[in-house]
PDB file of C-alpha atoms and ligand atoms in Angstrom:
ATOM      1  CA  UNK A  92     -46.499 -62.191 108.692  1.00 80.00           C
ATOM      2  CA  UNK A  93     -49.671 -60.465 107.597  1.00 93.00           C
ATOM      3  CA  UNK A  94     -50.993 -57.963 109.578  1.00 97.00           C
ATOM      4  CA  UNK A  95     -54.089 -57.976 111.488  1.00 98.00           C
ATOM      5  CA  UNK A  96     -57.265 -57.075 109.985  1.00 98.00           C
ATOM      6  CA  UNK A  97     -58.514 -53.378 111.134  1.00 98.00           C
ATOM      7  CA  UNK A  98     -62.026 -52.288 110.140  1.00 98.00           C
ATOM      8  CA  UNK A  99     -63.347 -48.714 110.103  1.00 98.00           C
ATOM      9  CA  UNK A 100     -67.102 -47.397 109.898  1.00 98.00           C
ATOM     10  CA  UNK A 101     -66.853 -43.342 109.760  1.00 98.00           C
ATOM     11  CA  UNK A 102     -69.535 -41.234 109.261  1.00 98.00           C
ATOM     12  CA  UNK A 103     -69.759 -37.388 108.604  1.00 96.00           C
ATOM     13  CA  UNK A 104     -68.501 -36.636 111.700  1.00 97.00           C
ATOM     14  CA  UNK A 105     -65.180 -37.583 110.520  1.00 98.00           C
ATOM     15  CA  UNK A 106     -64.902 -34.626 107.807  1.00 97.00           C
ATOM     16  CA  UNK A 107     -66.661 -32.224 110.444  1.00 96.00           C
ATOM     17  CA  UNK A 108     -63.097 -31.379 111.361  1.00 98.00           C
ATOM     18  CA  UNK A 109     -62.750 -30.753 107.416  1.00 97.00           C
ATOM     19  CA  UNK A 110     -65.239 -28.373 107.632  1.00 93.00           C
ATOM     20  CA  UNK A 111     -67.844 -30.114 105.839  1.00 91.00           C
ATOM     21  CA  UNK A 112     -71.452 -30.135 108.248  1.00 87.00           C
ATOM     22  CA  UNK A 113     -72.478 -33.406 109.290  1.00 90.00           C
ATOM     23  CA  UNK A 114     -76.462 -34.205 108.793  1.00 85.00           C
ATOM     24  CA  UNK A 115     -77.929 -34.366 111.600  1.00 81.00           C
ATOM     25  CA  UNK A 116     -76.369 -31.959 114.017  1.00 76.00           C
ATOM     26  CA  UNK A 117     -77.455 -27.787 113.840  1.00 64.00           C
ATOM     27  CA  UNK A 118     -76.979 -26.244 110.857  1.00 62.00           C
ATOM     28  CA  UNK A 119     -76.748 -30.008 109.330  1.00 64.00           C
ATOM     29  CA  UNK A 120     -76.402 -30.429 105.313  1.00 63.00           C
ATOM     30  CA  UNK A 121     -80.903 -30.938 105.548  1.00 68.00           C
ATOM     31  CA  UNK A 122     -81.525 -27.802 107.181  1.00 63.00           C
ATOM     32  CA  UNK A 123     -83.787 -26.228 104.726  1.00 75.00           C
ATOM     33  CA  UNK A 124     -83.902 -29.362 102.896  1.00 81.00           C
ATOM     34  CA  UNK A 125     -86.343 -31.840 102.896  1.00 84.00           C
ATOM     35  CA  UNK A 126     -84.817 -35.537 103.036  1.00 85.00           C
ATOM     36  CA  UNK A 127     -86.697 -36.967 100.244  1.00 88.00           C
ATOM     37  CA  UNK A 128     -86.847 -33.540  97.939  1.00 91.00           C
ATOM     38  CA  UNK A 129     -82.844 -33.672  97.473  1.00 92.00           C
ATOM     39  CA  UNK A 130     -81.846 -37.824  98.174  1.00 92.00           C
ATOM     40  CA  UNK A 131     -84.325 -39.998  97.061  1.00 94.00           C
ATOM     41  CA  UNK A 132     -85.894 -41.342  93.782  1.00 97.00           C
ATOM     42  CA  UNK A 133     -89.445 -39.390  94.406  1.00 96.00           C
ATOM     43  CA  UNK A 134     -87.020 -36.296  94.664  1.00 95.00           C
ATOM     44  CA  UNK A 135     -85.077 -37.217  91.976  1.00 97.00           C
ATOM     45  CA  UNK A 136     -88.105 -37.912  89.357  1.00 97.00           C
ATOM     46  CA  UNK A 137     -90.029 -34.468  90.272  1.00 96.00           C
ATOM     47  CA  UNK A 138     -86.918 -32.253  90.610  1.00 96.00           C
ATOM     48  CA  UNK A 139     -84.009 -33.379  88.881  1.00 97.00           C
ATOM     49  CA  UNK A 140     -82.306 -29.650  88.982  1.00 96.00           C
ATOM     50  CA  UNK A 141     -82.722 -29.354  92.693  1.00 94.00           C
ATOM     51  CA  UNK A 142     -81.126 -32.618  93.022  1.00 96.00           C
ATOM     52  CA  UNK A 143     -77.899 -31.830  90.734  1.00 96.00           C
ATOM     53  CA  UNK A 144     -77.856 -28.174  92.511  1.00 95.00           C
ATOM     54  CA  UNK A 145     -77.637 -29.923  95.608  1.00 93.00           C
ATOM     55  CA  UNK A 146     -75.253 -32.213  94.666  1.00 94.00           C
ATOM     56  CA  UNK A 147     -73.293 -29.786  92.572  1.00 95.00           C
ATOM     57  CA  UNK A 148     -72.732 -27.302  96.413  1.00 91.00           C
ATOM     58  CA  UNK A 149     -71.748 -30.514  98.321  1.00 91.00           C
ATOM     59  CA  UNK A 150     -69.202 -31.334  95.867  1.00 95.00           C
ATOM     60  CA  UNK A 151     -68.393 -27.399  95.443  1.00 93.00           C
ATOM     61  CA  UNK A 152     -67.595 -27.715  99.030  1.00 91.00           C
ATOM     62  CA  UNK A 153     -65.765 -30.891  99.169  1.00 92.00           C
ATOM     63  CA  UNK A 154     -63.100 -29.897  96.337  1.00 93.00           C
ATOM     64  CA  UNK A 155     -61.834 -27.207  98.557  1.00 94.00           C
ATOM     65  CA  UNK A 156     -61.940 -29.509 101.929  1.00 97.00           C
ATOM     66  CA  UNK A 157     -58.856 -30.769 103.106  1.00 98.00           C
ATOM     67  CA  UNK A 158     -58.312 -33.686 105.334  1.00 98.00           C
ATOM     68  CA  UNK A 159     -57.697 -33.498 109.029  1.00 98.00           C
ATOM     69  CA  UNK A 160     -55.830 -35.444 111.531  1.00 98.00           C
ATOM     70  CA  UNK A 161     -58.122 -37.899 112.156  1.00 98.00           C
ATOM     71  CA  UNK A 162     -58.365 -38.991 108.377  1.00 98.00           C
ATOM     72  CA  UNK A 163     -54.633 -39.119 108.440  1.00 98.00           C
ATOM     73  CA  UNK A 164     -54.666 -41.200 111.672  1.00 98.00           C
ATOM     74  CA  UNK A 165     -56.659 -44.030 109.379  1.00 98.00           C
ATOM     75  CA  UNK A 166     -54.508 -43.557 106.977  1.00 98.00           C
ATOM     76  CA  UNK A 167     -50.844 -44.341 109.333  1.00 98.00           C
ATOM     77  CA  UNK A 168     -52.515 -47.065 110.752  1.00 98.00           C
ATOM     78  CA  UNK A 169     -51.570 -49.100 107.554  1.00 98.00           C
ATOM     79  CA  UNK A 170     -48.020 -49.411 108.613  1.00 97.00           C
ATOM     80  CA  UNK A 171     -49.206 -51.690 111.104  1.00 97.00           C
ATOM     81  CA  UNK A 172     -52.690 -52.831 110.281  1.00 98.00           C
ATOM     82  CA  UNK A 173     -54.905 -54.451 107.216  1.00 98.00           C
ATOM     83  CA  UNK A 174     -57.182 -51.116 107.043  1.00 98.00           C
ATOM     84  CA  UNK A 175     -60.523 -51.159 105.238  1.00 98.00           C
ATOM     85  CA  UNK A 176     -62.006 -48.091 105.799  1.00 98.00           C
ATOM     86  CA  UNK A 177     -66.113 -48.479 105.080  1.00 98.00           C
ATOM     87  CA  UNK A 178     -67.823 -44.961 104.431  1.00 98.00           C
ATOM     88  CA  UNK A 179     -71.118 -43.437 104.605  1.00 98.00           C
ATOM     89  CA  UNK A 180     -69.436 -40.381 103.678  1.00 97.00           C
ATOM     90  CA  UNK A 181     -69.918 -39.230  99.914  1.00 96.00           C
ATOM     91  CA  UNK A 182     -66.479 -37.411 100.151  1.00 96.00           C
ATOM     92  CA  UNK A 183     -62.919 -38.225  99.074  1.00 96.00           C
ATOM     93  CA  UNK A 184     -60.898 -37.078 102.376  1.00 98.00           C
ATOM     94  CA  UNK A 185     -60.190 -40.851 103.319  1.00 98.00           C
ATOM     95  CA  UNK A 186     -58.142 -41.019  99.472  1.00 98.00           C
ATOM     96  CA  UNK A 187     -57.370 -37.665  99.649  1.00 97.00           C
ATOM     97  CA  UNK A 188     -55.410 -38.671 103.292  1.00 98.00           C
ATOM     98  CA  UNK A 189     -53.957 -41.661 101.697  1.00 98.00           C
ATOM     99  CA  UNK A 190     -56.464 -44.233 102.626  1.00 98.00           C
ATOM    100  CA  UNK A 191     -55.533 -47.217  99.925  1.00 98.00           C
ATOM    101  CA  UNK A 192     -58.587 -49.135 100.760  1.00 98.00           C
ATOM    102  CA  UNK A 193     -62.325 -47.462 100.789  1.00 98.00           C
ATOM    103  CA  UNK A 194     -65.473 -48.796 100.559  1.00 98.00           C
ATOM    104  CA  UNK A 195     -68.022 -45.956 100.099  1.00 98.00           C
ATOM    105  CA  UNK A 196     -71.754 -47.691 100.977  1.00 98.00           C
ATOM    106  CA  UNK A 197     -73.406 -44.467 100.493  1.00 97.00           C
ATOM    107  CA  UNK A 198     -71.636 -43.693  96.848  1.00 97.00           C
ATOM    108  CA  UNK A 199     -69.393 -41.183  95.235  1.00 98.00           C
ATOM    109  CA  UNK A 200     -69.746 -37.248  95.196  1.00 97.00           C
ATOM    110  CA  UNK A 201     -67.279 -36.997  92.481  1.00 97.00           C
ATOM    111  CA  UNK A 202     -69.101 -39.438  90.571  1.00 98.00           C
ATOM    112  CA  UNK A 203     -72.050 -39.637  87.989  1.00 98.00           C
ATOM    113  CA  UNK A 204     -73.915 -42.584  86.399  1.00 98.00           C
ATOM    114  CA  UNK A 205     -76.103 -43.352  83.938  1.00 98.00           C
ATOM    115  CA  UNK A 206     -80.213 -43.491  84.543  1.00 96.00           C
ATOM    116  CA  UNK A 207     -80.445 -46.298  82.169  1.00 96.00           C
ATOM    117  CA  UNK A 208     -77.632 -48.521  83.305  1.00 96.00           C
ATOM    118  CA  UNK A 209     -75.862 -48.551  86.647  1.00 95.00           C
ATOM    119  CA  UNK A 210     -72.733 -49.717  84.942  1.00 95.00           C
ATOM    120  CA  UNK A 211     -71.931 -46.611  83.486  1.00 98.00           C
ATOM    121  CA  UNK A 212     -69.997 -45.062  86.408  1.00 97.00           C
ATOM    122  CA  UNK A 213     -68.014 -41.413  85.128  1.00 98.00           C
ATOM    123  CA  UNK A 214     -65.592 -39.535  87.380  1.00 97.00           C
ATOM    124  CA  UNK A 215     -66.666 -35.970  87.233  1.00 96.00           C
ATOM    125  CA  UNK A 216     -64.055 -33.240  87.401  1.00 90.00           C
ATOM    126  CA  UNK A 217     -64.868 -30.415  88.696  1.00 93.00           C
ATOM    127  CA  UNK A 218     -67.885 -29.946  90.845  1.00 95.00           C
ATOM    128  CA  UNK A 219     -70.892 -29.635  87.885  1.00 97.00           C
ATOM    129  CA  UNK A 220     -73.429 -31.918  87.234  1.00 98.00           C
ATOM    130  CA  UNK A 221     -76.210 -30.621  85.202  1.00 97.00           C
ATOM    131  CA  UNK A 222     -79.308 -31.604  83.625  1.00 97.00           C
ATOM    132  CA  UNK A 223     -78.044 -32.551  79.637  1.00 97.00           C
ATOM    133  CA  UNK A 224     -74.777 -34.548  80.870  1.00 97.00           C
ATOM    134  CA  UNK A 225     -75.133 -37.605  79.348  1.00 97.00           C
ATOM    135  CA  UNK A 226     -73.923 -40.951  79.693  1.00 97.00           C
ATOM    136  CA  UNK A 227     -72.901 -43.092  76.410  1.00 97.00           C
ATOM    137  CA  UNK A 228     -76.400 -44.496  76.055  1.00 97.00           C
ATOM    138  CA  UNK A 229     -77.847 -40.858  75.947  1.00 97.00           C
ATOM    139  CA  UNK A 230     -79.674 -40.781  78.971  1.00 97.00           C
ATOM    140  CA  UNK A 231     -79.330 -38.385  82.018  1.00 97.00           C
ATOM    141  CA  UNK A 232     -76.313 -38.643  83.941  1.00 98.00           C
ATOM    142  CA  UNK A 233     -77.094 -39.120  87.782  1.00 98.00           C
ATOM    143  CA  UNK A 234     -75.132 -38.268  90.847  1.00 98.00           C
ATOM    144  CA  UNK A 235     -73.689 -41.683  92.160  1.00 98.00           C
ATOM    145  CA  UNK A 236     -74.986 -41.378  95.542  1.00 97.00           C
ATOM    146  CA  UNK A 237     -77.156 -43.771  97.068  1.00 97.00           C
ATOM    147  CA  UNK A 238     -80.620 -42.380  98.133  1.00 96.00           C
ATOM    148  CA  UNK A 239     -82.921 -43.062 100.455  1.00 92.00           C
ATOM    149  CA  UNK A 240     -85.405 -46.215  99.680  1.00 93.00           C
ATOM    150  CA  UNK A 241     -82.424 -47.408  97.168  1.00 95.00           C
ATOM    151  CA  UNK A 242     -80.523 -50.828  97.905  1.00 94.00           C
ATOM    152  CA  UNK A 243     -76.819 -50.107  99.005  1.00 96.00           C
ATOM    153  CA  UNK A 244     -74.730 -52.351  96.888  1.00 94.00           C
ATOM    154  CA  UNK A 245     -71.866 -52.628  98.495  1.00 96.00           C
ATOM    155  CA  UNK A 246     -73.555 -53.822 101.827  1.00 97.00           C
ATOM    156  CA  UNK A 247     -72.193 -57.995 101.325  1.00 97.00           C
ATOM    157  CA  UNK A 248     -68.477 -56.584 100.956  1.00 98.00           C
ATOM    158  CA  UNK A 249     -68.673 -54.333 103.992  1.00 98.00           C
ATOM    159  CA  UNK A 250     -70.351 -57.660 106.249  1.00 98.00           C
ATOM    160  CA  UNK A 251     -67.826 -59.507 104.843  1.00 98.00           C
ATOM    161  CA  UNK A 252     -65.026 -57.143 106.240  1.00 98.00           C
ATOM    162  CA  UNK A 253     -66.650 -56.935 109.574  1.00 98.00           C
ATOM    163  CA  UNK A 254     -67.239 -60.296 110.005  1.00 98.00           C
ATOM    164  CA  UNK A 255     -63.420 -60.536 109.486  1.00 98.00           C
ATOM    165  CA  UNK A 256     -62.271 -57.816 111.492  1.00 98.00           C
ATOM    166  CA  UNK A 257     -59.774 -58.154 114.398  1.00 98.00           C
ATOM    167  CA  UNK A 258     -60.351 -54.789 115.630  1.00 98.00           C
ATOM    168  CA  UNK A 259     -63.130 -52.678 114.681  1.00 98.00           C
ATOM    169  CA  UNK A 260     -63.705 -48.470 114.962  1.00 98.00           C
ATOM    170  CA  UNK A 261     -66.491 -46.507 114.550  1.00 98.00           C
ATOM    171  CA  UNK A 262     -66.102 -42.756 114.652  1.00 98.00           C
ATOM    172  CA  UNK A 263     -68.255 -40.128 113.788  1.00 98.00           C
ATOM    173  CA  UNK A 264     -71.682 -41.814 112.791  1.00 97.00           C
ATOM    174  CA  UNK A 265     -74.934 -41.047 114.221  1.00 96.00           C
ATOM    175  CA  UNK A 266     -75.943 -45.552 114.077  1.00 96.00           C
ATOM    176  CA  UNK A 267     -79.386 -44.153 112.619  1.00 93.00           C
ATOM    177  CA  UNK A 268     -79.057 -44.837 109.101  1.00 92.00           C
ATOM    178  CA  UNK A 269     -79.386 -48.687 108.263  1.00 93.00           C
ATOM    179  CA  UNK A 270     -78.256 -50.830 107.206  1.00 94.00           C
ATOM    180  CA  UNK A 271     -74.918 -49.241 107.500  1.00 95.00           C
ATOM    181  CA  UNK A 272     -75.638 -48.535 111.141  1.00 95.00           C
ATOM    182  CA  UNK A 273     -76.547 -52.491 111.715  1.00 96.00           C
ATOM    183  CA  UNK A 274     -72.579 -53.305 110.921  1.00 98.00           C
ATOM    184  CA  UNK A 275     -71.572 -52.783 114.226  1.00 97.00           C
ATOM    185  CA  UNK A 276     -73.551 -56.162 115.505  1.00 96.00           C
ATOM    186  CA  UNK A 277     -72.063 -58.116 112.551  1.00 97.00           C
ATOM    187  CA  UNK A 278     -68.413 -58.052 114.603  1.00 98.00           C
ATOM    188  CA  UNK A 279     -67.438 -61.192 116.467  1.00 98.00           C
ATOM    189  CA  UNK A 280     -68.113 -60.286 119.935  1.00 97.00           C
ATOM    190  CA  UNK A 281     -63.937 -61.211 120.985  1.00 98.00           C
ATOM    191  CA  UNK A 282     -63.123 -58.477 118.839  1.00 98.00           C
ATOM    192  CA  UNK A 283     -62.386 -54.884 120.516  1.00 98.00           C
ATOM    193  CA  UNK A 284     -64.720 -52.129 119.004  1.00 98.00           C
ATOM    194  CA  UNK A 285     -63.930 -48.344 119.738  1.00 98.00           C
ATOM    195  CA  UNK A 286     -66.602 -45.703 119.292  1.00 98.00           C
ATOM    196  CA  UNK A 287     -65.662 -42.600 118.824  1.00 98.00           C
ATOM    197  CA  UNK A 288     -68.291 -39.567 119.377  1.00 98.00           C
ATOM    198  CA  UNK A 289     -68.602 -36.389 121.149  1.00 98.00           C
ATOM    199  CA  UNK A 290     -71.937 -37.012 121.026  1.00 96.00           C
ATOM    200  CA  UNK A 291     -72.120 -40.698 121.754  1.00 96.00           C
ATOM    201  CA  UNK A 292     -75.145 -42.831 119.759  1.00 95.00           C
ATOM    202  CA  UNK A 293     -77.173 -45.112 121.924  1.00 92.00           C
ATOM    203  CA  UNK A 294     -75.643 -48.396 121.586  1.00 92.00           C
ATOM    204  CA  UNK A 295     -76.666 -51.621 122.941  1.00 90.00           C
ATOM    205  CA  UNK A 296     -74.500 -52.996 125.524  1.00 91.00           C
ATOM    206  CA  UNK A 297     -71.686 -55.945 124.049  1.00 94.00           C
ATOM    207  CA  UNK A 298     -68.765 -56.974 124.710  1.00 96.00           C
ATOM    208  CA  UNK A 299     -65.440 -55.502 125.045  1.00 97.00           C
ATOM    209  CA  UNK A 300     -66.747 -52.170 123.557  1.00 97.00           C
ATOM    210  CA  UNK A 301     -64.912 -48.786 124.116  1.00 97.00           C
ATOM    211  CA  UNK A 302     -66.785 -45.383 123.978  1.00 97.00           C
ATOM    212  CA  UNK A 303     -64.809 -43.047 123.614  1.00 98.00           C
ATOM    213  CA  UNK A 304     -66.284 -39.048 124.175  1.00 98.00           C
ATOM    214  CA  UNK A 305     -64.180 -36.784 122.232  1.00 98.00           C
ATOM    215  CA  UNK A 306     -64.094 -35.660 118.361  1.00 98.00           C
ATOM    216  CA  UNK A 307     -62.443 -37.551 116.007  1.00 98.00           C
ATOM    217  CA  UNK A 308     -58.748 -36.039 115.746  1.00 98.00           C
ATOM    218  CA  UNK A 309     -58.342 -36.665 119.447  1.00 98.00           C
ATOM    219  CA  UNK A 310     -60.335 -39.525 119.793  1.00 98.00           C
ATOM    220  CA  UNK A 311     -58.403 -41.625 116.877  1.00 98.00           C
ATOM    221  CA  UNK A 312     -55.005 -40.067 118.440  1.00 98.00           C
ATOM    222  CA  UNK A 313     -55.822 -41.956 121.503  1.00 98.00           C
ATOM    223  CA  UNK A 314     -56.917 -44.896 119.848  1.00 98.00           C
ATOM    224  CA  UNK A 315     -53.963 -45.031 117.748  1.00 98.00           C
ATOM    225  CA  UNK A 316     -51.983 -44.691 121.196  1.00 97.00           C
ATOM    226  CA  UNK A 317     -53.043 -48.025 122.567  1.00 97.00           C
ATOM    227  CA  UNK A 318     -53.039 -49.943 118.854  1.00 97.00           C
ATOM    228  CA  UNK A 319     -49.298 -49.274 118.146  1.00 96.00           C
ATOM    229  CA  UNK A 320     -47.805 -49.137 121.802  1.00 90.00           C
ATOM    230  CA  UNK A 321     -45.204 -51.556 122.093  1.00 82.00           C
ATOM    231  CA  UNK A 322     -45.736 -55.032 123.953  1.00 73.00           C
ATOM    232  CA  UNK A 323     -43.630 -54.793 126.989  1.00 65.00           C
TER     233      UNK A 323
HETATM  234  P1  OAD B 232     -74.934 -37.878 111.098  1.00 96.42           P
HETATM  235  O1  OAD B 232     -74.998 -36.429 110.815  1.00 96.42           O
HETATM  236  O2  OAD B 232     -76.211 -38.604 111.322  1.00 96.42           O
HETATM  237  O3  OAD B 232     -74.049 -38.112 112.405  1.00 96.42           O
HETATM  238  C1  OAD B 232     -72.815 -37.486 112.569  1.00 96.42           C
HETATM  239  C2  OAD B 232     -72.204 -37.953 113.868  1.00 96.42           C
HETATM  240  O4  OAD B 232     -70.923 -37.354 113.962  1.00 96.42           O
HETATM  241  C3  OAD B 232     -72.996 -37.547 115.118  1.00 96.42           C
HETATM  242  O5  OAD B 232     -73.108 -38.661 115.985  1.00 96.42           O
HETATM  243  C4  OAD B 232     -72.131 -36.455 115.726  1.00 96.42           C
HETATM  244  O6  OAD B 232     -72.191 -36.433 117.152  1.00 96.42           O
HETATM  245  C5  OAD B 232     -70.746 -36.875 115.276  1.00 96.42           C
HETATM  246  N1  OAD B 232     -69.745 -35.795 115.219  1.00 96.42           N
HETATM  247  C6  OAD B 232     -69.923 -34.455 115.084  1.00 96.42           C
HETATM  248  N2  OAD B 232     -68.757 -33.817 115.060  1.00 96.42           N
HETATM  249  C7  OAD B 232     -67.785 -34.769 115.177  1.00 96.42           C
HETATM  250  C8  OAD B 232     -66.356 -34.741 115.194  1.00 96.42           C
HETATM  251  N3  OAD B 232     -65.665 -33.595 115.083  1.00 96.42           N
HETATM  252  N4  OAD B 232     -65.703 -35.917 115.320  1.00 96.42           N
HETATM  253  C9  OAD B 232     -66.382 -37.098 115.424  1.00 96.42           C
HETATM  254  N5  OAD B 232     -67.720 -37.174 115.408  1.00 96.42           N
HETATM  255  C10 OAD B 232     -68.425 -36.032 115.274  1.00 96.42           C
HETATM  256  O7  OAD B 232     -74.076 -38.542 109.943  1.00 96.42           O
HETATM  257  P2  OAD B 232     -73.971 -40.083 109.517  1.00 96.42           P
HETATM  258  O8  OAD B 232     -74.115 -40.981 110.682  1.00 96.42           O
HETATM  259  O9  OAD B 232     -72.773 -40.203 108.680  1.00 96.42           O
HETATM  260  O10 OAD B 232     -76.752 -40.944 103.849  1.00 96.42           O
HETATM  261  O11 OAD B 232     -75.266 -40.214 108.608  1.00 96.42           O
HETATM  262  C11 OAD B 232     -75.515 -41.429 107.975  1.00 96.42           C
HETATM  263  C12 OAD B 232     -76.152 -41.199 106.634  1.00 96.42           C
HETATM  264  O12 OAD B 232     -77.292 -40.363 106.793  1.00 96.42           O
HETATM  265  C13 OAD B 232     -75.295 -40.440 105.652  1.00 96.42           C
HETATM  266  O13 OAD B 232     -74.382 -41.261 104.991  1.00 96.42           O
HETATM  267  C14 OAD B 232     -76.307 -39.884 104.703  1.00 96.42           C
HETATM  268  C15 OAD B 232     -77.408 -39.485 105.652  1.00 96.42           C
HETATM  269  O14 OAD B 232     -78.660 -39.676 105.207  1.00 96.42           O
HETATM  270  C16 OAD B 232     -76.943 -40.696 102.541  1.00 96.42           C
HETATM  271  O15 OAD B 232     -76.706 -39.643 102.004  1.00 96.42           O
HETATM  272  C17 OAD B 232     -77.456 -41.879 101.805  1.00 96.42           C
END
């Protein structure tokens, strides 16, 4: 029997528990960073270094971050569920906890691609990206995140795994960035959705939602509570 279809959205504030800031709360990754200097295409074309510097702490950062329980949660839930986990995050803590399937909307920290042909995707080992690393064409080699004002590729696969999912979580994602945040109203309305936030986004009223108050270790231990307790 296949198992039922389980869809995640996380958002930074699943790898807060990591130790790796979220954006938008205090001391959030823009503090002292403007938006559009560090993650967009303007930022990109007047200040290439700043961007790869930027790029190049985050992923500093990231190499050392382990994954917590609530990574690890997603990742046990497989023994009973059809997990896709759908990212904003730009980290590897969902693979790093065993995650086997991840889409990342947002992109890759750990890896580059070419300016002159978005085919030309390169792990990078290490955390250094700097100006003079090529692709095979010759041109710059870019961080494979997706910036503000850029399309996000992988949208149609991630509405295609809502719009299939049985049960649906959301945990640690401020719902502000779009269209990633828009996801949510893409699942059938039969279908249970959990949010899990100590800080809970304003969400629009639907049916059989769950809001759930706490950070994401506890939150997804309580969730997983009720999704594998035996039927009596
Ligand atoms: P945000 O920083 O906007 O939101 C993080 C959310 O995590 C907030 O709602 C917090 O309350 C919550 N949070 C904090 N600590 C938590 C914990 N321990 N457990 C669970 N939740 C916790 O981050 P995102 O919503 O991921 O895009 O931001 C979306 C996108 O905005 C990012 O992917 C990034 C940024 O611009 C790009 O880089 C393209």
């Amino acid at each position: 029997m296949s198992k039922p279809k389980l869809a995640i959205l996380s958002g930074a504030g699943i790898s807060a528990e990591s130790g790796i800031p979220t954006f938008r709360d205090a001391n959030g990754l823009w503090e002292g960073h403007d938006v559009m200097e560090v993650a967009s295409p303007q930022g990109w074309q007047s200040n290439p270094e700043l961007v790869l510097e930027f790029y190049n702490q985050r992923r500093k950062a990231a190499l050392s971050a382990v994954p917590n329980k609530g990574h690890e949660i997603l990742a046990e839930l497989e023994q009973w569920y059809d997990v896709t986990v759908i990212t904003q995050n730009v980290d590897n803590l969902h693979e790093k906890a065993g995650s086997s399937k991840v889409l990342h909307l947002h992109g890759e920290l750990f890896k580059s691609r070419s300016t002159v042909d978005d085919s030309l995707v390169y792990q990078i080992s290490g955390w250094e990206l700097n100006l003079g690393d090529h692709c095979e064409k010759g041109s710059q080699l870019r961080p494979n995140i997706v910036w503000f004002g850029e399309e996000v590729p992988m949208m149609d696969d991630a509405i295609r795994i809502c719009r299939a999912a049985e049960i649906f979580i959301v945990v640690g994602t401020s719902l502000v960035v779009y269209p990633a945040a828009g996801l949510l109203d893409t699942i059938r309305p039969e279908v249970p959705k959990y949010i899990i936030d100590p800080n809970m986004p304003s969400i629009s009223p639907m049916p059989n939602l769950f809001l759930i108050n706490k950070v994401g270790s506890i939150g997804l231990t309580e969730v997983k509570e009720r999704l594998t307790r035996p039927i009596k």
